[in-house]
Amino acid sequence: MAAAPSESCPVQATAASRKVLIAGVSKGLGRALALEMASRGHAIFGCSRDQNKLHSLQAQLSKLISKSPFHLQTRCGVAHRNAKMWELNVEDFNILIDTNLAAYCASKWAIEGLSKCIAKGLPKEMTIVALDPGTIHTDMLILCLPHLGTTPFHFQSPQKWAIKAATMILDLSPKDNGTSLTIENPDELFSE
């Protein structure tokens, strides 16, 4: 059974601590998940394209927990405004290709295939999954769906999502290796 949500979980590492790799750790869902996992005593490894936000997260993690190590690295994915691929200007498209290897949705689909391939060669004590978070109120949501405005209250915050996601991730076992998972019923978590 996974640890209880961070609001009631003491901040100290345990023998059951895990090493957690999070891509896109500097903001949004990745940052919220890193803080939630660290508050439960797990070691955080992460990457991002924004060095300043990584330094900010590193400082926040240092204050939050001293017993769990963390390692943060620059370079992660990038999104584009809500547009058809052929409507993007060449510069924006090249940034997508150079960073994600393909347009955003195609790169996310590729992550599922890559996760399945990696799963075949992992030691049995390790697990990799592709996790679909659902629709969460992040900067990326606002970028892709600007008509929602900056305060779409009907979507949950990354911090509230991270509580359920961390519990789900910590409940993974080798039988889940290589699967694609979705955070079920994310809107039932909390009312904002």
CSV table of C-alpha atoms in Angstrom, one decimal:
chain,number,residue,atom,x,y,z
A,1,MET,CA,0.0,0.0,0.0
A,2,ALA,CA,1.3,3.5,-0.9
A,3,ALA,CA,2.0,6.2,1.7
A,4,ALA,CA,-0.9,8.5,2.6
A,5,PRO,CA,-1.1,11.9,0.9
A,6,SER,CA,1.6,14.4,1.9
A,7,GLU,CA,-0.7,16.5,4.1
A,8,SER,CA,-0.4,13.7,6.7
A,9,CYS,CA,2.9,12.0,5.7
A,10,PRO,CA,6.0,12.8,7.8
A,11,VAL,CA,8.9,14.1,5.8
A,12,GLN,CA,11.6,11.4,6.1
A,13,ALA,CA,13.0,8.7,3.9
A,14,THR,CA,12.2,5.0,4.8
A,15,ALA,CA,13.5,1.7,3.8
A,16,ALA,CA,10.8,1.5,1.2
A,17,SER,CA,11.9,4.8,-0.5
A,18,ARG,CA,12.0,4.7,-4.2
A,19,LYS,CA,13.9,6.5,-6.9
A,20,VAL,CA,11.5,8.4,-9.1
A,21,LEU,CA,12.3,9.8,-12.6
A,22,ILE,CA,10.1,12.7,-13.7
A,23,ALA,CA,10.4,14.4,-17.1
A,24,GLY,CA,9.3,18.0,-17.2
A,25,VAL,CA,9.9,18.5,-13.5
A,26,SER,CA,10.3,22.3,-13.4
A,27,LYS,CA,6.6,23.3,-13.6
A,28,GLY,CA,3.0,22.1,-13.8
A,29,LEU,CA,2.3,18.4,-13.2
A,30,GLY,CA,6.0,17.4,-13.1
A,31,ARG,CA,6.8,19.9,-10.3
A,32,ALA,CA,3.7,19.1,-8.3
A,33,LEU,CA,4.5,15.3,-8.6
A,34,ALA,CA,8.2,15.9,-7.6
A,35,LEU,CA,7.2,17.8,-4.5
A,36,GLU,CA,4.5,15.2,-3.6
A,37,MET,CA,6.9,12.3,-4.0
A,38,ALA,CA,9.7,14.1,-2.1
A,39,SER,CA,7.3,14.9,0.7
A,40,ARG,CA,6.7,11.1,1.0
A,41,GLY,CA,10.5,10.5,1.3
A,42,HIS,CA,11.3,9.4,-2.3
A,43,ALA,CA,14.5,10.3,-4.2
A,44,ILE,CA,13.7,12.6,-7.2
A,45,PHE,CA,15.5,12.5,-10.6
A,46,GLY,CA,14.1,15.0,-13.1
A,47,CYS,CA,14.7,17.0,-16.3
A,48,SER,CA,13.5,20.3,-17.7
A,49,ARG,CA,14.4,22.9,-20.3
A,50,ASP,CA,14.4,25.8,-17.8
A,51,GLN,CA,17.6,26.0,-15.6
A,52,ASN,CA,16.2,28.8,-13.5
A,53,LYS,CA,13.0,26.8,-12.6
A,54,LEU,CA,15.2,23.8,-11.9
A,55,HIS,CA,17.2,25.9,-9.4
A,56,SER,CA,14.0,27.1,-7.8
A,57,LEU,CA,12.7,23.5,-7.5
A,58,GLN,CA,16.0,22.3,-6.1
A,59,ALA,CA,15.8,25.0,-3.4
A,60,GLN,CA,12.2,24.1,-2.6
A,61,LEU,CA,13.1,20.4,-2.4
A,62,SER,CA,16.1,21.2,-0.1
A,63,LYS,CA,13.8,23.0,2.3
A,64,LEU,CA,11.1,20.3,2.1
A,65,ILE,CA,13.2,17.2,2.8
A,66,SER,CA,16.9,16.7,3.6
A,67,LYS,CA,17.0,12.9,3.6
A,68,SER,CA,15.8,12.2,0.0
A,69,PRO,CA,18.4,12.9,-2.7
A,70,PHE,CA,17.3,14.6,-5.9
A,71,HIS,CA,19.0,15.1,-9.3
A,72,LEU,CA,17.7,17.6,-11.8
A,73,GLN,CA,18.7,18.0,-15.4
A,74,THR,CA,17.8,20.5,-18.2
A,75,ARG,CA,16.0,19.4,-21.4
A,76,CYS,CA,12.5,18.1,-21.7
A,77,GLY,CA,9.4,18.5,-24.0
A,78,VAL,CA,7.8,21.6,-25.5
A,79,ALA,CA,4.3,22.3,-26.6
A,80,HIS,CA,2.8,24.7,-29.2
A,81,ARG,CA,-0.3,26.8,-29.4
A,82,ASN,CA,-3.5,25.0,-30.4
A,83,ALA,CA,-3.1,24.7,-34.2
A,84,LYS,CA,-2.9,22.2,-36.9
A,85,MET,CA,0.7,21.1,-37.6
A,86,TRP,CA,0.7,22.7,-41.0
A,87,GLU,CA,-0.5,26.0,-39.5
A,88,LEU,CA,2.6,26.4,-37.3
A,89,ASN,CA,5.3,28.7,-38.5
A,90,VAL,CA,8.6,27.0,-39.5
A,91,GLU,CA,10.5,28.3,-36.4
A,92,ASP,CA,7.9,27.0,-34.0
A,93,PHE,CA,7.8,23.6,-35.8
A,94,ASN,CA,11.6,23.3,-35.8
A,95,ILE,CA,11.7,24.0,-32.0
A,96,LEU,CA,9.1,21.2,-31.6
A,97,ILE,CA,11.1,18.8,-33.8
A,98,ASP,CA,14.4,19.7,-32.2
A,99,THR,CA,13.1,19.3,-28.7
A,100,ASN,CA,10.4,16.6,-28.9
A,101,LEU,CA,11.5,14.8,-32.1
A,102,ALA,CA,7.9,15.2,-33.5
A,103,ALA,CA,4.9,17.4,-32.9
A,104,TYR,CA,3.6,17.3,-29.4
A,105,CYS,CA,0.8,14.7,-29.7
A,106,ALA,CA,3.0,12.4,-31.9
A,107,SER,CA,5.8,12.6,-29.3
A,108,LYS,CA,3.5,11.6,-26.5
A,109,TRP,CA,2.3,8.6,-28.6
A,110,ALA,CA,6.0,7.7,-29.1
A,111,ILE,CA,6.5,7.8,-25.3
A,112,GLU,CA,4.1,4.9,-25.0
A,113,GLY,CA,6.0,2.8,-27.5
A,114,LEU,CA,9.3,3.7,-26.0
A,115,SER,CA,8.1,2.8,-22.5
A,116,LYS,CA,6.9,-0.6,-23.8
A,117,CYS,CA,10.4,-1.2,-25.4
A,118,ILE,CA,12.3,-0.1,-22.3
A,119,ALA,CA,10.0,-2.4,-20.2
A,120,LYS,CA,11.3,-5.5,-22.0
A,121,GLY,CA,14.8,-4.9,-20.8
A,122,LEU,CA,14.3,-3.6,-17.3
A,123,PRO,CA,15.4,-5.6,-14.2
A,124,LYS,CA,12.3,-7.1,-12.5
A,125,GLU,CA,12.5,-4.7,-9.6
A,126,MET,CA,12.0,-1.7,-11.9
A,127,THR,CA,8.8,-0.5,-13.5
A,128,ILE,CA,8.2,2.0,-16.4
A,129,VAL,CA,4.7,3.2,-17.4
A,130,ALA,CA,3.3,5.8,-19.7
A,131,LEU,CA,1.0,7.9,-17.6
A,132,ASP,CA,-1.9,9.9,-19.1
A,133,PRO,CA,-2.7,12.6,-16.5
A,134,GLY,CA,-6.1,13.7,-17.9
A,135,THR,CA,-7.0,17.4,-18.2
A,136,ILE,CA,-5.3,19.5,-15.5
A,137,HIS,CA,-5.2,23.3,-15.0
A,138,THR,CA,-1.6,24.0,-16.1
A,139,ASP,CA,0.1,26.7,-18.2
A,140,MET,CA,0.1,24.1,-21.1
A,141,LEU,CA,-3.7,23.9,-20.9
A,142,ILE,CA,-4.1,27.6,-21.1
A,143,LEU,CA,-1.6,27.7,-24.1
A,144,CYS,CA,-3.5,25.1,-26.0
A,145,LEU,CA,-7.0,26.2,-25.1
A,146,PRO,CA,-6.8,30.0,-24.5
A,147,HIS,CA,-10.6,30.4,-24.7
A,148,LEU,CA,-10.8,28.8,-21.3
A,149,GLY,CA,-9.1,31.9,-19.8
A,150,THR,CA,-6.5,31.7,-17.0
A,151,THR,CA,-8.9,30.4,-14.3
A,152,PRO,CA,-10.7,27.3,-15.5
A,153,PHE,CA,-11.9,26.2,-12.1
A,154,HIS,CA,-13.6,23.1,-13.4
A,155,PHE,CA,-10.1,21.5,-13.9
A,156,GLN,CA,-8.1,20.4,-10.9
A,157,SER,CA,-4.8,21.9,-9.9
A,158,PRO,CA,-1.4,20.1,-10.4
A,159,GLN,CA,-1.0,19.9,-6.6
A,160,LYS,CA,-4.3,18.1,-6.1
A,161,TRP,CA,-3.7,15.8,-9.1
A,162,ALA,CA,-0.2,14.9,-7.7
A,163,ILE,CA,-1.7,13.5,-4.5
A,164,LYS,CA,-3.7,10.9,-6.4
A,165,ALA,CA,-1.0,10.3,-9.0
A,166,ALA,CA,1.8,9.7,-6.4
A,167,THR,CA,-0.4,7.2,-4.7
A,168,MET,CA,-1.1,5.4,-8.0
A,169,ILE,CA,2.5,5.4,-9.0
A,170,LEU,CA,3.7,4.1,-5.6
A,171,ASP,CA,1.2,1.2,-5.9
A,172,LEU,CA,2.7,0.0,-9.2
A,173,SER,CA,4.3,-3.4,-9.3
A,174,PRO,CA,6.2,-5.4,-11.9
A,175,LYS,CA,2.9,-6.6,-13.4
A,176,ASP,CA,2.3,-3.0,-14.5
A,177,ASN,CA,5.7,-2.8,-16.4
A,178,GLY,CA,5.2,-1.4,-19.9
A,179,THR,CA,1.6,-0.5,-19.5
A,180,SER,CA,-0.2,2.8,-20.4
A,181,LEU,CA,-2.2,4.1,-17.4
A,182,THR,CA,-4.6,7.0,-16.9
A,183,ILE,CA,-5.4,8.8,-13.7
A,184,GLU,CA,-9.0,7.6,-13.4
A,185,ASN,CA,-11.8,10.1,-12.6
A,186,PRO,CA,-9.4,13.0,-11.9
A,187,ASP,CA,-12.3,15.4,-11.4
A,188,GLU,CA,-13.7,13.4,-8.5
A,189,LEU,CA,-10.6,14.0,-6.4
A,190,PHE,CA,-11.4,17.3,-4.8
A,191,SER,CA,-13.7,20.2,-5.4
A,192,GLU,CA,-11.6,23.4,-6.0
